[in-house]
Coordinates of C-alpha atoms in Angstrom, one line a residue:
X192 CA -112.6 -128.4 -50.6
X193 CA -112.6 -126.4 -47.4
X194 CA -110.1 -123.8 -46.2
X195 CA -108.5 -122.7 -43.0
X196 CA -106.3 -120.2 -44.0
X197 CA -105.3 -117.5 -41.1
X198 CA -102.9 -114.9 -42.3
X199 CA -99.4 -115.1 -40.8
X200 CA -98.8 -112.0 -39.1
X201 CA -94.6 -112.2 -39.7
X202 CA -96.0 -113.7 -43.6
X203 CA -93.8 -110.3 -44.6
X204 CA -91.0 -110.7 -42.8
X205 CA -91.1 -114.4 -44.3
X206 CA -91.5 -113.3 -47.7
X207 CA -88.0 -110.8 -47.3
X208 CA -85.9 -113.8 -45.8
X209 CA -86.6 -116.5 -48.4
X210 CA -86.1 -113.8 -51.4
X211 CA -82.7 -112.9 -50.0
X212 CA -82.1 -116.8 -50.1
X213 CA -83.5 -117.3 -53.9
X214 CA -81.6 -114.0 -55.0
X215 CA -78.8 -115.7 -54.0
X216 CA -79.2 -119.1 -55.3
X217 CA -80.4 -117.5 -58.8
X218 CA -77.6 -114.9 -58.8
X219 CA -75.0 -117.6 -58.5
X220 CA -76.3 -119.0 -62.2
X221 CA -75.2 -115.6 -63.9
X222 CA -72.7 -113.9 -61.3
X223 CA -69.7 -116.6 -62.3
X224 CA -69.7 -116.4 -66.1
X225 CA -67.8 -113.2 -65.7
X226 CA -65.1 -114.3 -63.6
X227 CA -64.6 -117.8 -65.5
X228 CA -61.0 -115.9 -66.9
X229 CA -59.7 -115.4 -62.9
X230 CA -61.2 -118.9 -62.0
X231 CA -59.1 -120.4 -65.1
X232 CA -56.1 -118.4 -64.6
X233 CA -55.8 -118.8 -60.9
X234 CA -56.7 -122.8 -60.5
X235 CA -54.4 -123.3 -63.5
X236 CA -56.9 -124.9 -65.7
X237 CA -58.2 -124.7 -69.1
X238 CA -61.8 -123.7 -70.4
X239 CA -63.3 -127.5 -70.4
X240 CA -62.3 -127.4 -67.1
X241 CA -64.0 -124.2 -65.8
X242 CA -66.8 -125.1 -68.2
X243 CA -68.4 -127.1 -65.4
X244 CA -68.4 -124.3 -62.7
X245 CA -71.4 -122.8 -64.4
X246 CA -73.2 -125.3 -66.2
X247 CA -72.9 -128.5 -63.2
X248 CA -74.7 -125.6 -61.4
X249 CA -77.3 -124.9 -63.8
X250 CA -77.8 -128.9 -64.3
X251 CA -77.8 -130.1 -60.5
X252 CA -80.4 -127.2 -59.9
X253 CA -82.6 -128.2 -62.7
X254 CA -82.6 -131.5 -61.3
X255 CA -83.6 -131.0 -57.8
X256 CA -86.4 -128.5 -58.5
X257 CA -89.4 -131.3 -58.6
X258 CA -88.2 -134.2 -56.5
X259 CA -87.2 -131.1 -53.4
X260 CA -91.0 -129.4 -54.0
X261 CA -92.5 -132.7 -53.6
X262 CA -90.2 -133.3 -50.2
X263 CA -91.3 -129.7 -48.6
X264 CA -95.5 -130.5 -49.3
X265 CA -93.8 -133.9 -47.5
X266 CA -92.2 -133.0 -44.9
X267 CA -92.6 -129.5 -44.7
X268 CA -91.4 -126.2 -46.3
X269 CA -89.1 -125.2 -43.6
X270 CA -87.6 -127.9 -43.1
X271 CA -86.6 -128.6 -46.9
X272 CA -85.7 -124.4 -47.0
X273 CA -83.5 -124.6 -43.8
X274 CA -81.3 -127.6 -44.5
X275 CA -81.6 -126.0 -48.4
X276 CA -80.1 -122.8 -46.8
X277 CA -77.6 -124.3 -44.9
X278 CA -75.8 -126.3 -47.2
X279 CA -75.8 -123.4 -49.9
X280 CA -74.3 -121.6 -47.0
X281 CA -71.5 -124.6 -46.6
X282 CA -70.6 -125.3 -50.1
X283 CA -70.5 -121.3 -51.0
X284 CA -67.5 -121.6 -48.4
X285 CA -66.3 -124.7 -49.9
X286 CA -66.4 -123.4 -53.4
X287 CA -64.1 -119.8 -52.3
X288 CA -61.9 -122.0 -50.6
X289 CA -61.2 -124.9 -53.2
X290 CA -57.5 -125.8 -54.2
X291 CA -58.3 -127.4 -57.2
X292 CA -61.0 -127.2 -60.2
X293 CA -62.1 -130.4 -59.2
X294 CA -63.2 -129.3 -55.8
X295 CA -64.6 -126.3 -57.3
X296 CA -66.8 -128.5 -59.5
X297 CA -67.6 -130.6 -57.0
X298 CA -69.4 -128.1 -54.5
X299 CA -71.0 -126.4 -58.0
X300 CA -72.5 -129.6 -58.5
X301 CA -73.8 -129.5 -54.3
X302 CA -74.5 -126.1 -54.4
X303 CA -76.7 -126.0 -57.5
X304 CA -78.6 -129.1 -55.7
X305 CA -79.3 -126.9 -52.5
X306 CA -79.9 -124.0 -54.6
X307 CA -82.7 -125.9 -56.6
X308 CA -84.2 -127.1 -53.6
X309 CA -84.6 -124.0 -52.3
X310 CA -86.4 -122.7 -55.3
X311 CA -89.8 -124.4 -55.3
X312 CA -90.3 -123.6 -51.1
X313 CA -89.9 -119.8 -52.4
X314 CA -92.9 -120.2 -54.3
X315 CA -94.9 -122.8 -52.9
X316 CA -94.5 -120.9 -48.7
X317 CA -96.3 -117.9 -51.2
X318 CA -99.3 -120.4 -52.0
X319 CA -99.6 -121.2 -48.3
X320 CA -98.5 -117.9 -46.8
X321 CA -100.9 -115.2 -49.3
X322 CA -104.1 -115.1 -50.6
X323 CA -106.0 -113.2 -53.0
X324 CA -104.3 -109.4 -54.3
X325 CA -101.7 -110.2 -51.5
X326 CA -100.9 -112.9 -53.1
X327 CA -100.2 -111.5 -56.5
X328 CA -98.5 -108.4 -54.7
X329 CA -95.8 -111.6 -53.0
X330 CA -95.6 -113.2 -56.3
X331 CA -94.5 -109.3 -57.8
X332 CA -91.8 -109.4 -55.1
X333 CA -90.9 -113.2 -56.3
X334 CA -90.8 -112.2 -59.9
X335 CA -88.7 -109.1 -59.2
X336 CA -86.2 -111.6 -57.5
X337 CA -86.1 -113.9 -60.4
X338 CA -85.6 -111.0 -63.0
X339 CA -82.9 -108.5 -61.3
X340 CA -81.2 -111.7 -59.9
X341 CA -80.8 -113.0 -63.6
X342 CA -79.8 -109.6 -65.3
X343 CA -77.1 -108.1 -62.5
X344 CA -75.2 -111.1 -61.9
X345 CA -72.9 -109.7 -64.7
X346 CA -72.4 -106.3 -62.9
X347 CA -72.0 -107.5 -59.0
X348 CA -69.3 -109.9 -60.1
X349 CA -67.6 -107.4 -62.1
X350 CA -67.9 -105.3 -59.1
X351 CA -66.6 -107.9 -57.1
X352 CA -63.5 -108.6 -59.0
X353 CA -62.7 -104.8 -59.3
X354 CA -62.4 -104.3 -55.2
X355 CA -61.2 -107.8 -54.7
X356 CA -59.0 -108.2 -57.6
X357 CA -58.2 -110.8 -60.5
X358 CA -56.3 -113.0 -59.4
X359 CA -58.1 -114.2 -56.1
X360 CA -61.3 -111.6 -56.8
X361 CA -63.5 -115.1 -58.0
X362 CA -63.1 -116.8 -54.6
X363 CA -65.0 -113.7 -53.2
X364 CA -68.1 -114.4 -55.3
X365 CA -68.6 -117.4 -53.5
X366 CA -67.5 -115.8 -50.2
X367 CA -70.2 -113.3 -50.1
X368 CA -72.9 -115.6 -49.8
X369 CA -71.8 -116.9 -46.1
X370 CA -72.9 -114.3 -44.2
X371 CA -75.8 -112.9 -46.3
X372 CA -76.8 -117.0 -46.1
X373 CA -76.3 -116.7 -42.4
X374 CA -78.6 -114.1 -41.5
X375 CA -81.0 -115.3 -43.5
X376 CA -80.5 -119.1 -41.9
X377 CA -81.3 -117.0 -38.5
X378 CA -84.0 -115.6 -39.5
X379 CA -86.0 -118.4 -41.5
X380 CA -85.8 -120.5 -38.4
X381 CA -87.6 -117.7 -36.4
X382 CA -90.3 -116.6 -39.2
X383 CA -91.0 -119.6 -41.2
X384 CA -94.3 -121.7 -40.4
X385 CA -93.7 -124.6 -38.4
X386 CA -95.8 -128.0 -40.2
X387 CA -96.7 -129.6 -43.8
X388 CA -99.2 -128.5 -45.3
X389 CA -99.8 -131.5 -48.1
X390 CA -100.2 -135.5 -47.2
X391 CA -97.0 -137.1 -46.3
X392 CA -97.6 -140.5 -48.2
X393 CA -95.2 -141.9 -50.5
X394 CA -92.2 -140.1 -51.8
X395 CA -92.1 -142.1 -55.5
X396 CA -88.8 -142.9 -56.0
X397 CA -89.8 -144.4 -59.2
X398 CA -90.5 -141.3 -60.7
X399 CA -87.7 -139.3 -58.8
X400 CA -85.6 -142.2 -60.8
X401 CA -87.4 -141.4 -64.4
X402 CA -87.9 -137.3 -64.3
X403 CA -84.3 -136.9 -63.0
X404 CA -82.8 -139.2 -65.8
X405 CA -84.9 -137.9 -68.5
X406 CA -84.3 -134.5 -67.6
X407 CA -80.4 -135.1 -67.5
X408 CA -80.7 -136.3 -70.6
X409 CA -82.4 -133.3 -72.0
X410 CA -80.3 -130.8 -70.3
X411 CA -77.0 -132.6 -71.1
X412 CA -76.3 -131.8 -74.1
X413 CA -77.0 -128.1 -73.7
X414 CA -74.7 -127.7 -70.6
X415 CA -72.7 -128.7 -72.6
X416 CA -72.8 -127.0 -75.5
X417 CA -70.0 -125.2 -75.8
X418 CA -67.4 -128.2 -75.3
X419 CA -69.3 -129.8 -78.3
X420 CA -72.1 -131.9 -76.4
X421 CA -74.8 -131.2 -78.9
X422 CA -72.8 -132.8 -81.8
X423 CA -71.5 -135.8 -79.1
X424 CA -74.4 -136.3 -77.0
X425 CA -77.6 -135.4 -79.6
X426 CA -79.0 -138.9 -79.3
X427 CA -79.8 -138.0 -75.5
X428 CA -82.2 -136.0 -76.8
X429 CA -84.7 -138.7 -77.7
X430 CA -83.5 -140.9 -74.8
X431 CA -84.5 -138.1 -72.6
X432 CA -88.0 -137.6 -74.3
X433 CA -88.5 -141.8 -73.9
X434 CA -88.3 -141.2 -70.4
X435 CA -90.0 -138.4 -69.8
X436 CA -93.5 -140.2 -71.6
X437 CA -92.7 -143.2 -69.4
X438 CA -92.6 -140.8 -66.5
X439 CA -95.9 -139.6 -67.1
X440 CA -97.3 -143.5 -67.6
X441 CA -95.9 -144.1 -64.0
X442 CA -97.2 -140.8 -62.8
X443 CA -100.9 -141.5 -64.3
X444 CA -100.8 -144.8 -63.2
X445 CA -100.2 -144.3 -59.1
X446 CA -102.6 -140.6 -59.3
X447 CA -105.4 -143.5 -60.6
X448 CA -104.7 -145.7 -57.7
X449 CA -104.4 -142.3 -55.1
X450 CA -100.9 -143.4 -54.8
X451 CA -99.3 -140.0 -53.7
X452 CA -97.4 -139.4 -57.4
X453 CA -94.2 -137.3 -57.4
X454 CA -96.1 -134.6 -59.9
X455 CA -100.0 -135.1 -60.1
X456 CA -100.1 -134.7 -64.0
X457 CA -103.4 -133.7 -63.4
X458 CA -102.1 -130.4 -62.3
X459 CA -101.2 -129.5 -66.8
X460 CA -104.8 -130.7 -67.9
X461 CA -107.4 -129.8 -65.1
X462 CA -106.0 -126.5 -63.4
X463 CA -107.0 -123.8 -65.2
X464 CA -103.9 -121.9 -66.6
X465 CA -101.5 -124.4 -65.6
X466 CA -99.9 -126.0 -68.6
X467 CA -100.3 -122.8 -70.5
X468 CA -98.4 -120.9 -68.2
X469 CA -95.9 -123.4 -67.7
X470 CA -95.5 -123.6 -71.5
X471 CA -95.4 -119.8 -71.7
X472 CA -93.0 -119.9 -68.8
X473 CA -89.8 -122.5 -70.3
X474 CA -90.4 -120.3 -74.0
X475 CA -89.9 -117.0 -72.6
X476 CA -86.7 -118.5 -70.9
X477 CA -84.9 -119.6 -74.0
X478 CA -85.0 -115.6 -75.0
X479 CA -84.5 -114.3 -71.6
X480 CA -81.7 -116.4 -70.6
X481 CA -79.8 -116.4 -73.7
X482 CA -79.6 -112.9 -74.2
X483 CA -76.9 -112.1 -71.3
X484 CA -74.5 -114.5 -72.8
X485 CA -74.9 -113.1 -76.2
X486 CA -74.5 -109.5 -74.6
X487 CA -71.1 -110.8 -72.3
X488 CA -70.2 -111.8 -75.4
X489 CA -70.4 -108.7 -78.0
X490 CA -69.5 -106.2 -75.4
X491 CA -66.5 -107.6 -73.8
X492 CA -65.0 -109.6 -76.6
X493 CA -66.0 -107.9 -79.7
X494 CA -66.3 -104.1 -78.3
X495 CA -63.4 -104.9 -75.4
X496 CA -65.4 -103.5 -72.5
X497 CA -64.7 -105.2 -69.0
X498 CA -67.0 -106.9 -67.2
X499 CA -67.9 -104.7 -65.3
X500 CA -68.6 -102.1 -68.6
X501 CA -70.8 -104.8 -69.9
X502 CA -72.5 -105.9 -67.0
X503 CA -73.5 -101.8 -66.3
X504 CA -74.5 -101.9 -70.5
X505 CA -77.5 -104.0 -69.5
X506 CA -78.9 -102.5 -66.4
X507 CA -81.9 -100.7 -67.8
X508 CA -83.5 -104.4 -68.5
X509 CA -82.9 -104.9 -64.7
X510 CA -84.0 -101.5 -63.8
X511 CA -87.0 -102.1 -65.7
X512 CA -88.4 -105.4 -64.6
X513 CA -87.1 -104.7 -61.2
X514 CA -90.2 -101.7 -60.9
X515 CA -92.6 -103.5 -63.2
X516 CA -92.8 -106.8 -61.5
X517 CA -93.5 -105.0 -58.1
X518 CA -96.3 -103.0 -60.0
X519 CA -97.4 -106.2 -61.8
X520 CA -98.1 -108.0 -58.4
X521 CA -100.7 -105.3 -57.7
X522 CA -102.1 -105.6 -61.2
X523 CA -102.3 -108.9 -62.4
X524 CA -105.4 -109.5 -60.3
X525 CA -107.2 -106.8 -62.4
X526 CA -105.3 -107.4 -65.8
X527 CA -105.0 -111.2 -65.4
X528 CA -103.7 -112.7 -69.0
X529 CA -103.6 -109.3 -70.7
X530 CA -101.0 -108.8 -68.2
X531 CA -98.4 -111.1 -69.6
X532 CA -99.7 -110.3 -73.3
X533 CA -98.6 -106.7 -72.5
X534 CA -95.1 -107.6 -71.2
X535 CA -94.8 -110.2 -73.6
X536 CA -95.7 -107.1 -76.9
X537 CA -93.0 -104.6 -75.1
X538 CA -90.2 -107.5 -74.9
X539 CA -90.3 -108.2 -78.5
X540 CA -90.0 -104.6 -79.5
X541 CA -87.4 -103.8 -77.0
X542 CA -85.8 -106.7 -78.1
X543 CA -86.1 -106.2 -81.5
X544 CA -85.4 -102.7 -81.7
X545 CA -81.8 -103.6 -79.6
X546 CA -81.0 -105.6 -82.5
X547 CA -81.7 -102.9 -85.3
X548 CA -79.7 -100.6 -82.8
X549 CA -76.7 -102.5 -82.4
X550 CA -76.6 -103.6 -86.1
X551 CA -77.0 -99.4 -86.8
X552 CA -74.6 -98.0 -84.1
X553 CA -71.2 -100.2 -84.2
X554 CA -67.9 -99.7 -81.6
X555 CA -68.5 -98.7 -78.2
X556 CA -70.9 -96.0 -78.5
X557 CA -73.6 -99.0 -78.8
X558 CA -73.1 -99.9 -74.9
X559 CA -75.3 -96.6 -74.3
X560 CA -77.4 -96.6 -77.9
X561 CA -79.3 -99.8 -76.8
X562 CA -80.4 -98.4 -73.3
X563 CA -83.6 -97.3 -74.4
X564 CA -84.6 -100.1 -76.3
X565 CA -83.4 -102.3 -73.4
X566 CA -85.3 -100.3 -71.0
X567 CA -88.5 -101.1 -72.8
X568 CA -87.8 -104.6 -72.9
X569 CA -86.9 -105.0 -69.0
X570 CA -90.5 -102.8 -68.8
X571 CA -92.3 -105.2 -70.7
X572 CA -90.1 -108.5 -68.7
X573 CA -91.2 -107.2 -65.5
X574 CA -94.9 -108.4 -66.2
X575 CA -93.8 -111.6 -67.5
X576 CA -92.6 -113.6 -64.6
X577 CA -94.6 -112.7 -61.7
X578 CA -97.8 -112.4 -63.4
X579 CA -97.1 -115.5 -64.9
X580 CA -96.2 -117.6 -61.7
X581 CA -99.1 -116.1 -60.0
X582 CA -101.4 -117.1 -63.1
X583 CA -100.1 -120.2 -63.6
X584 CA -100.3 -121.4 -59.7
X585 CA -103.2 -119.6 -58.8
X586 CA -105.5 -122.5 -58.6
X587 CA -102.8 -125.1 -57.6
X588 CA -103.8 -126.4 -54.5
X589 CA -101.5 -125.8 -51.2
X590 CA -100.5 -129.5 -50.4
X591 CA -98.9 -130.0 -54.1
X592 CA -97.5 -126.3 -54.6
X593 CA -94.3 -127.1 -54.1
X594 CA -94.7 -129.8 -56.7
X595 CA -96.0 -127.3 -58.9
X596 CA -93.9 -124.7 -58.6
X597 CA -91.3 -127.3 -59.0
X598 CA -92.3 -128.1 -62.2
X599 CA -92.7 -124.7 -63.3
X600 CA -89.5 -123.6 -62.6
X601 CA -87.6 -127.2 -64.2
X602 CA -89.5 -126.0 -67.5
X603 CA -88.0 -122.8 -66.9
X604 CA -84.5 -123.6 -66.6
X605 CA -85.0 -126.4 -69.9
X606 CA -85.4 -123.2 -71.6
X607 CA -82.7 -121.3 -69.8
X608 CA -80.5 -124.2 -71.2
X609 CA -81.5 -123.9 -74.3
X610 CA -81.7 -120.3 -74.7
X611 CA -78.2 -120.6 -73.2
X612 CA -77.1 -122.7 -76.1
X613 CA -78.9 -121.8 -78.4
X614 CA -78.2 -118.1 -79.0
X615 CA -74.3 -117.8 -78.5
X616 CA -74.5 -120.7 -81.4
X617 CA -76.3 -118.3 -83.9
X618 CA -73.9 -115.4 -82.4
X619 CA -70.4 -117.4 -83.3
X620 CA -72.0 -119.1 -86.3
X621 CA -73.0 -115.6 -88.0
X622 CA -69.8 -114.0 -86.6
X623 CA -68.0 -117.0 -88.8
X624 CA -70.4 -116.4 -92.2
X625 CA -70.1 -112.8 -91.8
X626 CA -65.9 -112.4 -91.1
X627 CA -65.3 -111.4 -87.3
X628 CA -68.5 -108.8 -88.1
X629 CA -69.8 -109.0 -84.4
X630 CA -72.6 -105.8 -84.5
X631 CA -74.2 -108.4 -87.0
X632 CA -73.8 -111.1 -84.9
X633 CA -75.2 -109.7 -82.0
X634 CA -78.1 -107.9 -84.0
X635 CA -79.2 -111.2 -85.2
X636 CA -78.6 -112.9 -82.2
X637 CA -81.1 -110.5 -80.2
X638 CA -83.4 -111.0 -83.2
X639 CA -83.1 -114.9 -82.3
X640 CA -84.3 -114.0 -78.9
X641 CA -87.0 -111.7 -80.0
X642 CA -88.6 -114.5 -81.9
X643 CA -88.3 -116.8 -79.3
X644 CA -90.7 -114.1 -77.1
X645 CA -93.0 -113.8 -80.1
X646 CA -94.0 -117.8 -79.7
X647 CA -94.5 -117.1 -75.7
X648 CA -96.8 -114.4 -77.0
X649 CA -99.0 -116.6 -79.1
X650 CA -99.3 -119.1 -76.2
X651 CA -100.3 -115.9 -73.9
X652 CA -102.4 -114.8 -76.7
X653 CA -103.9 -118.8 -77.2
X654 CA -104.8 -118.9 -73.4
X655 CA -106.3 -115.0 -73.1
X656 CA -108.8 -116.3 -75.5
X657 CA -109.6 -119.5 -74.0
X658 CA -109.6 -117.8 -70.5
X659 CA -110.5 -113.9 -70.8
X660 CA -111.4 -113.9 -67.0
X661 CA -109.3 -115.6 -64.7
X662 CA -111.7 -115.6 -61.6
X663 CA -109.9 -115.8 -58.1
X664 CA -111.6 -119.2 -56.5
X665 CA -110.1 -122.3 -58.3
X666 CA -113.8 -124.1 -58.7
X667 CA -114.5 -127.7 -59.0
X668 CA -111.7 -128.3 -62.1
X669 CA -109.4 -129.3 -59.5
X670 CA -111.7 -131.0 -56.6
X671 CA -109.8 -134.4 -56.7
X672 CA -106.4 -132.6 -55.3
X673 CA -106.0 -133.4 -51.5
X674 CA -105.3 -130.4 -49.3
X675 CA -104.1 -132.1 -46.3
X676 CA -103.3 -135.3 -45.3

């Protein structure tokens, strides 16, 4: 397998515009929990209604992430990421301007398509845009992205609703992404590479048909967890499993006859670090995503902070990973797995020493007793994503990146939904055994969280064994992958 890599010279410049576009797509996921209230209040609806507004984002975005990776090695990154970019840019607009829920809902649902379709391009114009250390240093950028965009959403759309107001402060959240999305539409048409860089072949409809229904039916239920879709819609749960096995029959079946697959599941079993990083990858989220929910919840309904308060409460986690993931980029080509084991050790005690704080310190002197402990976790979380991504697609060859990245990230937000779900259940079902006692509800939902991280550990630990030295060419393991067409 030859390679013709030039560097870019603008590859910078490209890096900056496409993580202003994925911190804006991944902040819309956390930024609109917060101002569900003003949504509610000023459309005139009820909580079932509003429900959607977050969680028809999460699903829609889960679902796009493989079939739109597999469409930009296609047809090209650029041209995926620009008409990606643009109608994010449109339904943002739509969304602030929306009369009704249902219109609301409606360009949530388009929104969280375009925002997943955006997502793999971030990762997979990296693979074709870096090698080597600059590589890892681009993938400490991504990972930075991924973790401030996740943990600040509270705070910027508390800030927003402070200058803009209650009542119509929530149409603003949506607002602000037009001319940030814009500028960065401008920009990505100057500075991203022109051309494909994988085979164009077949785009497998088939399994665009089976991995989008089985992963609705896993996500489902989650989404909609709160309106009672785990008790209604449980049996989804196995349908969804049915279909994902008969997606990777179909899968196995056209990679044998070098039919251009949707997802080469070749990609979990012969790249090296592949399905252990992806595995490591949708764990860790079920902790990482849950926790701001669990947080939202304590702080502003159990301690009365706003949302802004409670938002500010968790910035040391995003001050934390924000600096570590930049420093992990440059380390993770020394450090390799022991990277991620590291992060992975400091999460679980920050994490578990948050939830002997806020069972310890009660009322609202808690919002500033967990800082440390939160710092250490957001330390350790900063060299867990981007060391992660760049181990886990290192040998991933350019024509199926975006395939691959795709993949990684749907994984990811499977365990962002059921992180999501998971751990405000054990918050309200403790708060209900233990009468209204919310330090203890939080303190054991954190320690929920924790435990999730320790099971990402083993798998980290599993695969520093099995790989102590992750060497930088990818070798013959993955020879039968195409690079161009």
């Amino acid at each position: 397998m030859t390679d013709s890599y030039q560097p870019d010279p603008r590859r910078w410049k490209a890096l900056a515009v496409t993580l202003v576009a994925g911190f804006m797509s991944l902040l819309d996921i956390s930024i609109v929990s917060v101002a569900l209230p003003s949504i509610q209040h000023g459309l005139g609806t009820g909580p079932a209604g509003v429900q959607w507004v977050v969680s028809g984002y999460a699903l829609t975005f889960g679902l796009a992430l493989v079939p739109a990776g597999r469409l930009g090695d296609a047809l090209g990154r650029r041209t995926v990421f620009l008409a990606a970019l643009g109608g994010f840019v449109l339904f943002s607009a739509l969304a602030g301007l929306a009369p009704t829920t249902g219109v609301l809902v409606a360009a949530r649902l388009a929104q969280g398509v375009c925002a997943g379709a955006l997502a793999p391009q971030n990762s997979a114009l990296i693979q074709q845009l870096f090698r080597g250390p600059e590589r890892g240093r681009a993938f400490g950028f991504f990972g930075a992205t991924v973790a401030v965009s996740t943990a600040i959403g509270p705070v910027v759309g508390g800030l927003i609703l402070a200058v803009a107001g209650e009542d119509e402060g929530w149409r603003w959240i949506f607002y602000v992404n037009v001319p940030i999305g814009l500028a960065a539409l401008v920009l990505a048409a100057r500075l991203l590479p022109r051309g494909r860089t994988g085979p164009r072949g077949e785009l497998d409809p088939v399994g665009v048909a089976l991995l989008g229904a089985g992963v609705l039916a896993v996500m489902l239920p989650l989404v909609l967890a709160e309106s009672g879709g785990l008790r209604a819609l449980w049996w989804l749960f196995a349908a969804g499993a049915v279909l994902l096995a008969v997606f990777v029959r179909w899968e196995r079946g056209l990679a044998a006859r070098d039919r251009g697959p949707l997802l080469d599941i070749r990609l979990f079993t012969s790249t090296p670090g592949y399905g252990a990083g992806a595995a490591l990858g949708m764990v860790y989220f079920i902790g990482f995503s849950g926790i701001w929910l669990v947080f939202a919840l304590y702080f502003q309904v159990g301690l009365g902070y706003t949302p802004l308060q409670s938002g500010l409460a968790v910035t040391p986690f995003a001050a934390g990973s924000a600096v570590t993931a930049l420093l992990g980029g440059r380390l993770v080509e020394r450090w390799g797995r022991k990277l991620t084991v590291t992060g992975l050790s400091l999460v679980v005690v920050g994490l578990a020493a948050t939830a002997v704080v806020l069972r310890l310190v009660p009322g609202s002197a808690a919002g500033w007793a967990i800082a440390p402990a939160l710092l250490v976790a957001g330390v350790g979380g900063g060299w867990v994503i981007s060391p992660n991504t760049t181990l886990t697609l290192r040998h991933v060859p350019v024509a199926v990146a975006g395939a691959a990245g795709g993949a990684l990230q749907t994984g990811q937000r499977i365990g962002a939904a059921v992180g999501t779900a998971a751990l405000p259940g054990v918050f309200y079902a403790v708060l209900s055994a233990h009468d209204r006692q919310y330090p203890v509800a939080a303190s054991i939902a954190i320690g929920a969280a924790a435990a999730s991280v320790v099971l990402a550990l083993a798998v980290a630990v599993v695969e520093l064994r099995v790989r102590p030295k992750c060497p930088a060419a990818a070798g013959g393991a993955v020879r039968h992958f195409s690079e161009a067409g």
